[in-house]
Short mmCIF file of C-alpha atoms in Angstrom, two decimals:
data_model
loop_
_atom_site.label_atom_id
_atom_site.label_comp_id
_atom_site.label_asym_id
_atom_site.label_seq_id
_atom_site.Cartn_x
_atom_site.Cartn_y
_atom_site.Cartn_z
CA UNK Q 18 215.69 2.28 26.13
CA UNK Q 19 216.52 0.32 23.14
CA UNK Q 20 215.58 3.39 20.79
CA UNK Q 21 218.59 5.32 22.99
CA UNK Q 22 220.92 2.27 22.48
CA UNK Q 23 220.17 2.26 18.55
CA UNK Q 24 220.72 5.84 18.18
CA UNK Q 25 224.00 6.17 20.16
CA UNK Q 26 225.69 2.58 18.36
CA UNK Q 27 224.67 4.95 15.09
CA UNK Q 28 226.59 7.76 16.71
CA UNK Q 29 229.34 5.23 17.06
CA UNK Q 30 229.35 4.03 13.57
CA UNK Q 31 229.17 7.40 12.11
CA UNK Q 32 232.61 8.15 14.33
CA UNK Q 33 234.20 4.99 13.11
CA UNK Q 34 233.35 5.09 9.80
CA UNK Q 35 234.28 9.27 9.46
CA UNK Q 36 237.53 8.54 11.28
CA UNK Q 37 238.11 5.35 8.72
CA UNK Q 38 237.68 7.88 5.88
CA UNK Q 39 240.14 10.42 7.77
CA UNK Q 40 242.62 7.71 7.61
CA UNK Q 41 242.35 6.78 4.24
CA UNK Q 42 243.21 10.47 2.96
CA UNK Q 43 245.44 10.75 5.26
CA UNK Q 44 247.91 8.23 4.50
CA UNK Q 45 247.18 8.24 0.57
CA UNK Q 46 248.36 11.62 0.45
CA UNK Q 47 251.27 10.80 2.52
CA UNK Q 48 252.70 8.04 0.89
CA UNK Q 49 251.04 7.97 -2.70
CA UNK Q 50 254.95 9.38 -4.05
CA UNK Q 51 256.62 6.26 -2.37
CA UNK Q 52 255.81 3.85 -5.19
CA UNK Q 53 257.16 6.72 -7.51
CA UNK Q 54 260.39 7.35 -6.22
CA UNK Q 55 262.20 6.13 -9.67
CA UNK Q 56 260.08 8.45 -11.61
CA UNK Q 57 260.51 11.54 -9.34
CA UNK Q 58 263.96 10.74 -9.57
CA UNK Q 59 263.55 10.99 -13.41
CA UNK Q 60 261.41 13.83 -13.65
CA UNK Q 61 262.79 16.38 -11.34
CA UNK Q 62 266.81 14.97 -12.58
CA UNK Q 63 267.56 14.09 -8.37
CA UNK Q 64 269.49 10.85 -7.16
CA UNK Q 65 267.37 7.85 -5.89
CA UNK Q 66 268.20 8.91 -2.49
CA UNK Q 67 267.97 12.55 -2.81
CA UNK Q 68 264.12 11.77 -4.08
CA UNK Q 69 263.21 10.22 -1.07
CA UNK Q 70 262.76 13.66 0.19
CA UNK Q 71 259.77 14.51 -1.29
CA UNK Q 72 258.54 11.60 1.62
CA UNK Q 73 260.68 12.60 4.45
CA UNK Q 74 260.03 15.92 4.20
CA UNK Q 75 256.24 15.51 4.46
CA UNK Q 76 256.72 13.13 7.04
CA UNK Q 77 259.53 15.34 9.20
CA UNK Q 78 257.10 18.49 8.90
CA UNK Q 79 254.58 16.37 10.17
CA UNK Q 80 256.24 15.00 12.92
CA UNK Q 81 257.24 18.25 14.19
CA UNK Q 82 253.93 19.77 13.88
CA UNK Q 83 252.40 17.02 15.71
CA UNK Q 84 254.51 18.52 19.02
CA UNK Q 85 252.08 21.18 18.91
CA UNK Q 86 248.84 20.00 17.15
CA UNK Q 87 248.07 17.41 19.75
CA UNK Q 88 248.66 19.87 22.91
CA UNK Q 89 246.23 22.64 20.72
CA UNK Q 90 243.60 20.14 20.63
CA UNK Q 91 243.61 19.35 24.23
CA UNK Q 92 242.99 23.18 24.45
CA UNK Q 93 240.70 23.77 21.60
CA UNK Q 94 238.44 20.30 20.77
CA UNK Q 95 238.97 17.57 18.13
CA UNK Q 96 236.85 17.94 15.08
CA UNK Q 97 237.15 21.32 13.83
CA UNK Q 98 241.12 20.44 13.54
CA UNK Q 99 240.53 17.13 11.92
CA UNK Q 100 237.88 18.90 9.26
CA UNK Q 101 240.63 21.60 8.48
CA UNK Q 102 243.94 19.09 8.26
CA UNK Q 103 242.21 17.15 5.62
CA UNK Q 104 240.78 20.05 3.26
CA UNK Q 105 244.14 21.71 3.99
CA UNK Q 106 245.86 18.87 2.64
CA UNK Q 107 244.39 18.43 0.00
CA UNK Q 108 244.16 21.86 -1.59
CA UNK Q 109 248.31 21.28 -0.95
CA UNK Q 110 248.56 18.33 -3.03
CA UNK Q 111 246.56 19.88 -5.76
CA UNK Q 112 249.04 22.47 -5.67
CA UNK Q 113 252.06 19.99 -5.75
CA UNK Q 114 251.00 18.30 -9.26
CA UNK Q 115 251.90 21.59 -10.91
CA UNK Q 116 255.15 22.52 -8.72
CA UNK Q 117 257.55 24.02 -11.28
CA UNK Q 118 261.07 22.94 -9.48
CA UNK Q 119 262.29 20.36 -7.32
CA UNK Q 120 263.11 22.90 -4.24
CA UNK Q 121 258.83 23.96 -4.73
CA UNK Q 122 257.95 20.56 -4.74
CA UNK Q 123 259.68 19.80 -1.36
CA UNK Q 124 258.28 23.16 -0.11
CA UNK Q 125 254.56 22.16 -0.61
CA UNK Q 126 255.23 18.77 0.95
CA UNK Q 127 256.60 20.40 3.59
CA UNK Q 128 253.67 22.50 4.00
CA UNK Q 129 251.26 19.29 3.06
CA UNK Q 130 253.01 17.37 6.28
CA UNK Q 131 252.18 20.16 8.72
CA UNK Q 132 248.59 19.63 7.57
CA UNK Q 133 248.43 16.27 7.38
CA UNK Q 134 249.65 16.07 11.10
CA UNK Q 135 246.44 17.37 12.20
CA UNK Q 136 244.35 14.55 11.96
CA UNK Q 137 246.53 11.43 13.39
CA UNK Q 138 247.25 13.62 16.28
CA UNK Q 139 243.89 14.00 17.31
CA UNK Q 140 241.93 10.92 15.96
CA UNK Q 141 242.93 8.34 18.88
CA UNK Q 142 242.35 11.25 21.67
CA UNK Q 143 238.78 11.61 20.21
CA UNK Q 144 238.05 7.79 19.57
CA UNK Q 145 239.26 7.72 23.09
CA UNK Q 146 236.43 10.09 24.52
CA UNK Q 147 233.53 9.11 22.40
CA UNK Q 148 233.44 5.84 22.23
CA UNK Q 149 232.46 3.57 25.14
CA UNK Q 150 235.61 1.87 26.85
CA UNK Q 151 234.23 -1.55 25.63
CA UNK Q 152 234.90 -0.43 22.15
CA UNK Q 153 238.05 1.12 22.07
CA UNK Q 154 240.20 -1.96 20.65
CA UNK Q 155 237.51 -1.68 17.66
CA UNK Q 156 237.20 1.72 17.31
CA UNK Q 157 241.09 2.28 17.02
CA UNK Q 158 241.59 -0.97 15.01
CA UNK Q 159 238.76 0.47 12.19
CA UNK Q 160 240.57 3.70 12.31
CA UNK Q 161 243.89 1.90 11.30
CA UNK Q 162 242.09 -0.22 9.02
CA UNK Q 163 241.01 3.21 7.20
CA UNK Q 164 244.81 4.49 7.16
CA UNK Q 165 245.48 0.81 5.85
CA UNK Q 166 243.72 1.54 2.79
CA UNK Q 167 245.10 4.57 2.24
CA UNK Q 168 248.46 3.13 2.44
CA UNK Q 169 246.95 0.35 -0.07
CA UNK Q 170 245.56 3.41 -2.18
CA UNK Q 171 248.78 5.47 -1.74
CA UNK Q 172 250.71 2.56 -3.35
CA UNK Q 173 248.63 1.34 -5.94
CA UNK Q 174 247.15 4.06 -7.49
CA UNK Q 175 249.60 6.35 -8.57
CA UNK Q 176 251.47 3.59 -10.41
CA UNK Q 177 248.79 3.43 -13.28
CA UNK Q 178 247.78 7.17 -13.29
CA UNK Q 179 251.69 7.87 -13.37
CA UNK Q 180 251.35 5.84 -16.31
CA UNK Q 181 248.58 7.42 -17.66
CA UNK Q 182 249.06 11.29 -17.04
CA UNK Q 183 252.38 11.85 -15.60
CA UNK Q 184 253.34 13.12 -12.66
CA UNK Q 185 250.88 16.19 -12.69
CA UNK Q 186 248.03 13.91 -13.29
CA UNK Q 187 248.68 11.38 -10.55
CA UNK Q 188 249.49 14.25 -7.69
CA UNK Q 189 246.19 16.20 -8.84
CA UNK Q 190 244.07 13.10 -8.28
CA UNK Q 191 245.25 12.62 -4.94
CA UNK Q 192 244.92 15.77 -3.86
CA UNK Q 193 241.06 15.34 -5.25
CA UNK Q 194 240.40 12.53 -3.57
CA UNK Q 195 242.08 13.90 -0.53
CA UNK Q 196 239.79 16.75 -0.91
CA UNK Q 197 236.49 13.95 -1.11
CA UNK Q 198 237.60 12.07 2.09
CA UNK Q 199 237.89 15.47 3.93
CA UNK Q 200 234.34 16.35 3.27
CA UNK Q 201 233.27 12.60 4.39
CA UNK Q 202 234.93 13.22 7.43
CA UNK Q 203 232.95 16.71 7.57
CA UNK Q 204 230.17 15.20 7.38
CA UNK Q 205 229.94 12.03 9.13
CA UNK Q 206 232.39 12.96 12.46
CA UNK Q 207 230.38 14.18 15.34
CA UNK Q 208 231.21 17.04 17.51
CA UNK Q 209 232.54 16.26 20.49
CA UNK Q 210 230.92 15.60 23.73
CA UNK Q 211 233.06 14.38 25.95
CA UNK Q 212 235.54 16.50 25.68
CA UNK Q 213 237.17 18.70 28.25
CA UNK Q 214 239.09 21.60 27.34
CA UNK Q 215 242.72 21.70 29.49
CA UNK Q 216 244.44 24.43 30.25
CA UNK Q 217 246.06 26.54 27.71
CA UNK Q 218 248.89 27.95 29.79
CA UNK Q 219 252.25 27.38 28.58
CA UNK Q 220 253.76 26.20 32.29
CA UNK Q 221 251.14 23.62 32.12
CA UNK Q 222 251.88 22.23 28.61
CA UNK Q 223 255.37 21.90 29.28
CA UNK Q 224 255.05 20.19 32.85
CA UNK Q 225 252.87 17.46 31.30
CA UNK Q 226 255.25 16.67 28.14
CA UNK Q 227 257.38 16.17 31.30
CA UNK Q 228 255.00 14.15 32.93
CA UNK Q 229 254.75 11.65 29.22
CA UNK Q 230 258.40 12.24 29.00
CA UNK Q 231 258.57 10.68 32.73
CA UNK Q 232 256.45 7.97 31.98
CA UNK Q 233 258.98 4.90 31.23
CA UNK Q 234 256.15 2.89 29.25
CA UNK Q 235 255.22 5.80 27.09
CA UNK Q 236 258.52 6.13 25.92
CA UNK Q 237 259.03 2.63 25.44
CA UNK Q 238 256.10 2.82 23.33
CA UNK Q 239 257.19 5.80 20.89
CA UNK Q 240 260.21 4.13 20.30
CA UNK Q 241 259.00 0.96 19.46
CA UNK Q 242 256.59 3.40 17.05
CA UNK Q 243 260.26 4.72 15.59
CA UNK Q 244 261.86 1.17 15.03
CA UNK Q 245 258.41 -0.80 13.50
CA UNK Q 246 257.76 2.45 10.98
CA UNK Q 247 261.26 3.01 10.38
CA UNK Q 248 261.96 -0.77 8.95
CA UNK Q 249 258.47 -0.49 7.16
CA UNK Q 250 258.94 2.29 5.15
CA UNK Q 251 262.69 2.08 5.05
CA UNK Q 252 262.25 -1.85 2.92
CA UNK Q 253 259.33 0.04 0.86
CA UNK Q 254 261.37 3.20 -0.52
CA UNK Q 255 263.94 0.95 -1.40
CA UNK Q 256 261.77 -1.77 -2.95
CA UNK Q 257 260.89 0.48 -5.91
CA UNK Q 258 264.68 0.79 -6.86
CA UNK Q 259 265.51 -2.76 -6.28
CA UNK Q 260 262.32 -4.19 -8.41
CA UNK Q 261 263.07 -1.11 -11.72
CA UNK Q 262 266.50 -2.82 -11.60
CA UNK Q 263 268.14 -5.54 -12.84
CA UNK Q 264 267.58 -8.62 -12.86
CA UNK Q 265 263.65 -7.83 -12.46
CA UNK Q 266 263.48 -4.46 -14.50
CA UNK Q 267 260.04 -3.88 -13.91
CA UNK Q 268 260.18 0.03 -14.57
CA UNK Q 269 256.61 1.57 -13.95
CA UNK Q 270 255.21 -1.65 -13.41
CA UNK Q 271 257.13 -2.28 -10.06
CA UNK Q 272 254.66 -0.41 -8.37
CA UNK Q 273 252.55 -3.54 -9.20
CA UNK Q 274 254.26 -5.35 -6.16
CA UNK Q 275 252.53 -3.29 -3.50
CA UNK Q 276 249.33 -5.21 -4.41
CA UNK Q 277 250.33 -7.20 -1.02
CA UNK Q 278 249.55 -4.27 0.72
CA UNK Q 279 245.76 -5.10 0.96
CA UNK Q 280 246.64 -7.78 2.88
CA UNK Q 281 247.16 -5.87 5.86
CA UNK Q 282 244.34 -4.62 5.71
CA UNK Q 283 242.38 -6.53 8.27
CA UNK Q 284 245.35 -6.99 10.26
CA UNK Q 285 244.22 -4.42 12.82
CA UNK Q 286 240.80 -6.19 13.71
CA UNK Q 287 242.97 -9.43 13.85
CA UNK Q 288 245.32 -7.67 16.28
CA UNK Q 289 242.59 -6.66 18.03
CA UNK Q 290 240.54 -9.88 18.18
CA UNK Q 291 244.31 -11.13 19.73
CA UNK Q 292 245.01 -8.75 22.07
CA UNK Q 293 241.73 -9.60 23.59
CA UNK Q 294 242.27 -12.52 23.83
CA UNK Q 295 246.06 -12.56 25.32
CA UNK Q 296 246.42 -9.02 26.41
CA UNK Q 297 248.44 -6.19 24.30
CA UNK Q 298 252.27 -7.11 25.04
CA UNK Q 299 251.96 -10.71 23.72
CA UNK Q 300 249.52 -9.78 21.00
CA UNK Q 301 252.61 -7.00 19.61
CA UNK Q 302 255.35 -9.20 20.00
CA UNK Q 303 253.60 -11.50 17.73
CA UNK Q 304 253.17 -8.45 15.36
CA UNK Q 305 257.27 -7.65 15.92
CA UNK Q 306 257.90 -11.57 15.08
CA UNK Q 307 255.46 -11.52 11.80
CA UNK Q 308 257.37 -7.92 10.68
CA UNK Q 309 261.01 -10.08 10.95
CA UNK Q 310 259.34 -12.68 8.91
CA UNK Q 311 258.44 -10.80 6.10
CA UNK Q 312 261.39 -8.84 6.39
CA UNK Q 313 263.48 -12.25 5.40
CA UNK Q 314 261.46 -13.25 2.59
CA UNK Q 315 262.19 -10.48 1.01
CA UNK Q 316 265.71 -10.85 0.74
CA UNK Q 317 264.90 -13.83 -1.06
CA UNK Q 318 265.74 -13.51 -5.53
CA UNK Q 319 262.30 -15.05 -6.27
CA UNK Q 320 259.43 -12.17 -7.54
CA UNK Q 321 256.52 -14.22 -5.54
CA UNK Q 322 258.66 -14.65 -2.39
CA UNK Q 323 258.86 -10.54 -2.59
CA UNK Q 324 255.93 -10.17 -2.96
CA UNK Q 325 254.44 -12.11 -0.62
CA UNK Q 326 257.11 -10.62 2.06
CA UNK Q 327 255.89 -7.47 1.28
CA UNK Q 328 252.36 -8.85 2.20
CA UNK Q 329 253.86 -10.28 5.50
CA UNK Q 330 255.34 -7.17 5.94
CA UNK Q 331 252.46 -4.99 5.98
CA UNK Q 332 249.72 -7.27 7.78
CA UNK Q 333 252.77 -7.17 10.44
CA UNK Q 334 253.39 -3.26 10.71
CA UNK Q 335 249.69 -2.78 10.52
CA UNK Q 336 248.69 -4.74 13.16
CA UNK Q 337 251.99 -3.69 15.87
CA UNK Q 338 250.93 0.10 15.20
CA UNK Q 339 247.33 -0.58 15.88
CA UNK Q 340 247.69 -1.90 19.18
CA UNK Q 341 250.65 0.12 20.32
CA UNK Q 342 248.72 3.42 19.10
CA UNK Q 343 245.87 2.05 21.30
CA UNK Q 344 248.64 1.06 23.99
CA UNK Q 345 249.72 4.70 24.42
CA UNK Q 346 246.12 6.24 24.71
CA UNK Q 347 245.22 3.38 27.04
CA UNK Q 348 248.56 4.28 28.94
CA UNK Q 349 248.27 8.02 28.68
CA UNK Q 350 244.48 8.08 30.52
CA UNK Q 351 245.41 5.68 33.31
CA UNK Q 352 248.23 7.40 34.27
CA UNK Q 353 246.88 10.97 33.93
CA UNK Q 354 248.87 12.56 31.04
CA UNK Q 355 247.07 14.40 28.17
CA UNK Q 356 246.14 12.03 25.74
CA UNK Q 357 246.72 14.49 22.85
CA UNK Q 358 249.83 15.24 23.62
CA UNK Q 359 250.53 11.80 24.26
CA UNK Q 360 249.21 10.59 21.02
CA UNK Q 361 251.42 13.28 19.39
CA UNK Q 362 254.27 12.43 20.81
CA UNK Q 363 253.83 8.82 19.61
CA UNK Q 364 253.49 9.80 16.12
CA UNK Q 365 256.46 12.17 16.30
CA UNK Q 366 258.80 9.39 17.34
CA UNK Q 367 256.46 7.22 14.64
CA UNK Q 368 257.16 9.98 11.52
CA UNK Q 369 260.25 10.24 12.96
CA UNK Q 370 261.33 6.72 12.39
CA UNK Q 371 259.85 7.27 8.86
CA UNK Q 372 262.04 10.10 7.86
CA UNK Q 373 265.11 8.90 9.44
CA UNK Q 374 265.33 5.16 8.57
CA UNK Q 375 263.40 5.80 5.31
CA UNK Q 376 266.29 7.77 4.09
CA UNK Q 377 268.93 5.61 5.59
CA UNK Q 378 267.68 2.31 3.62
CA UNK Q 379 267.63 4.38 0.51
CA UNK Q 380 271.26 5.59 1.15
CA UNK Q 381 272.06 1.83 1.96
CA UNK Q 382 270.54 0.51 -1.31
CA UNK Q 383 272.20 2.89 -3.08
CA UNK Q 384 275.84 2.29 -1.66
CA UNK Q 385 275.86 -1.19 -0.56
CA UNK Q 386 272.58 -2.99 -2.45
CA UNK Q 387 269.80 -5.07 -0.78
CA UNK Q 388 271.39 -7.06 1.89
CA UNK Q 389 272.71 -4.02 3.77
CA UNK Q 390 268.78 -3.34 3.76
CA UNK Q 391 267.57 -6.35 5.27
CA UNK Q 392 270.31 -5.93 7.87
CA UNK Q 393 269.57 -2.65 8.93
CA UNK Q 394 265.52 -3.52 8.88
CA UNK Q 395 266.36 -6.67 11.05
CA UNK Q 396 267.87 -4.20 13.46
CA UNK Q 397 265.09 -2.47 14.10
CA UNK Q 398 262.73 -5.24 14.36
CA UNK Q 399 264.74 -6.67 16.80
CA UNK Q 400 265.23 -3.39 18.80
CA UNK Q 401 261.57 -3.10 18.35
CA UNK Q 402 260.74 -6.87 20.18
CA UNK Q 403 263.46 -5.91 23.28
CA UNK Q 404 261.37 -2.52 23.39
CA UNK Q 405 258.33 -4.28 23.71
CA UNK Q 406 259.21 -6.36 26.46
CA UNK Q 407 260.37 -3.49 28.61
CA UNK Q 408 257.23 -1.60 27.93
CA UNK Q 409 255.11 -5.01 29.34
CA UNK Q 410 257.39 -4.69 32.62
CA UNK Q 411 256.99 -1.02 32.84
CA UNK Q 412 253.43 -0.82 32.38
CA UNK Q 413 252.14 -1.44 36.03
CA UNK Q 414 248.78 1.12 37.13
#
């Protein structure tokens, strides 16, 4: 008996530890440009907000692949989609360090986002079904951990290699280590087994979007996915601007500041270890609380006060998206809907968010200069708190 208990906790930690390294490439290759806004601006001769597109466009692609990436797993399986998402993206990014033009560039993010939307759609279906309901919360949380330090790799990385080899040399070694997490993934991830293949009919795909669509908590949910990413990422792209500029003038070296990112690291485990404790509602309005923190120190003159925001910040966003990914596959199974199509619908609104705000706060810097950032992130937090209440009234069995 305890030889069976050994070998299926292995089982486990071979899914947690594959999915960890899914998330790590995933977000790396996502977001490794976001640091290096001012010198895509530079290099490709675009505005500061115009080069926010090489982000949003990834990240819109992505969100509208998602739409159909989560309902072809319910049909198909799990892993052979993850497996091909991140070898896909990564043989993309290889391709955009040596994109001649600024209109190729955006086309192979483009393409890179449709790829990349093939693992986040999928991953908290199958942590859902393999893992043993007792270890769900940690499951998910070391599955955001792993997109945690891609997010951490994504922003500290290309800084120096920028330095060091340009623009072709930075994108190439993302796309290799993309390339290195997808064949950890490969190799550690499982095939399913508890997987059940639905039905592939379009009729039935469409009545159960309406069926999530119905659901007043699930929508809750996506939204507060929108307004939590969408003042994240929105305060980042702008961050690089504000920090190359006067009075700090950091130039390359700006991208030094997202060494707070790390922080957040562990903040999904400590979400976790909370929302065990007090349930998932109280446990994210903490998270929506921390995020308005941070968001306020970094309106502040001071370098360490930014800096440390920025570390609020992300321990914050971490954390809420941890438990309110969870949330919605918790949601999804107890009230019947598809949880692939579920998930996917989360991240849509989540990417979304991204590509909408992210692009707004970069317009706002642009035209009316920090504060009219920190106003429009403090919007979203708040919107994001109100959401979460409703969603704790909604969410009744």
């Amino acid at each position: 008996m305890s030889s069976s208990v050994g070998a299926e906790e292995r089982v486990h930690r071979r899914i947690r530890y594959g999915l960890m390294c899914g998330g790590l490439a995933n977000f790396l290759a996502l977001y490794y440009v976001q640091p290096l806004l001012p010198g895509v601006a530079r290099h490709f001769g675009v505005s500061a907000s115009e080069s926010t597109a090489v982000l949003s466009r990834a990240t819109i692609t992505m969100a509208v692949a998602l739409l159909f990436v989560g309902p072809l797993s319910d049909m198909t399986g799990r892993v052979g989609i993850m497996r091909l998402s991140l070898v896909a993206s990564g043989v993309l990014g290889l391709a955009t360090a040596f994109a001649p033009t600024w209109h190729s560039m955006l086309v192979l993010r483009g393409l890179q986002g449709v790829a990349l939307a093939g693992l986040p759609a999928v991953a908290l279906a199958y942590l859902r079904e393999e893992t043993p309901p007792g270890s769900h919360v940690r499951a998910n949380a070391t599955y955001i951990m792993g997109t945690a330090l891609g997010g951490a790799a994504g922003r500290l990385l290309p800084g120096p290699l920028h330095e060091l080899w340009g623009w072709t040399g930075a994108s190439a070694a993302v796309g290799v280590v993309t390339l290195v997490c997808g064949i950890g993934l490969w190799a550690l991830v499982p095939p399913s087994r508890h997987f059940e293949r639905s039905s592939p009919r379009l009729g039935g795909l469409l009545a159960n979007t309406g069926r999530t669509l119905k659901d007043p908590t699930l929508v809750v949910l996506c939204l507060v996915g929108a307004a939590t990413m969408g003042a994240f990422v929105g305060l980042c792209n702008a961050l690089a601007f504000r920090l190359e500029g006067a009075p700090y003038l950091l130039g390359g070296a700006a991208a030094l500041a997202f060494l707070a990112y790390p922080v957040g690291i562990p903040a999904p485990l400590a979400a976790g270890r909370l929302a065990l404790r007090r349930g998932r509602g109280p446990a994210a309005l903490h998270g929506v609380a921390l995020l308005g923190a941070g968001v306020l120190l970094t309106r502040m003159s001071a370098l360490p006060a930014i800096v440390a925001g920025l570390g609020v910040l992300t321990f914050a966003f971490l954390g809420t998206h941890s438990l309110v990914s969870g949330w919605v596959s918790d949601r999804a199974q107890r009230v019947g809907v598809g949880v692939g199509q579920a998930a996917g619908l989360y991240l849509l609104a989540y990417y979304a968010g991204s590509s909408v705000f992210g692009a707004l706060a970069a317009y706002q810097w642009q035209s009316a200069g920090w504060p009219s950032v920190i106003t429009g992130a403090i919007v979203l937090t708040a919107v994001a708190g109100l959401l979460v209440v409703l969603a704790r009234r909604f969410d009744t069995p």
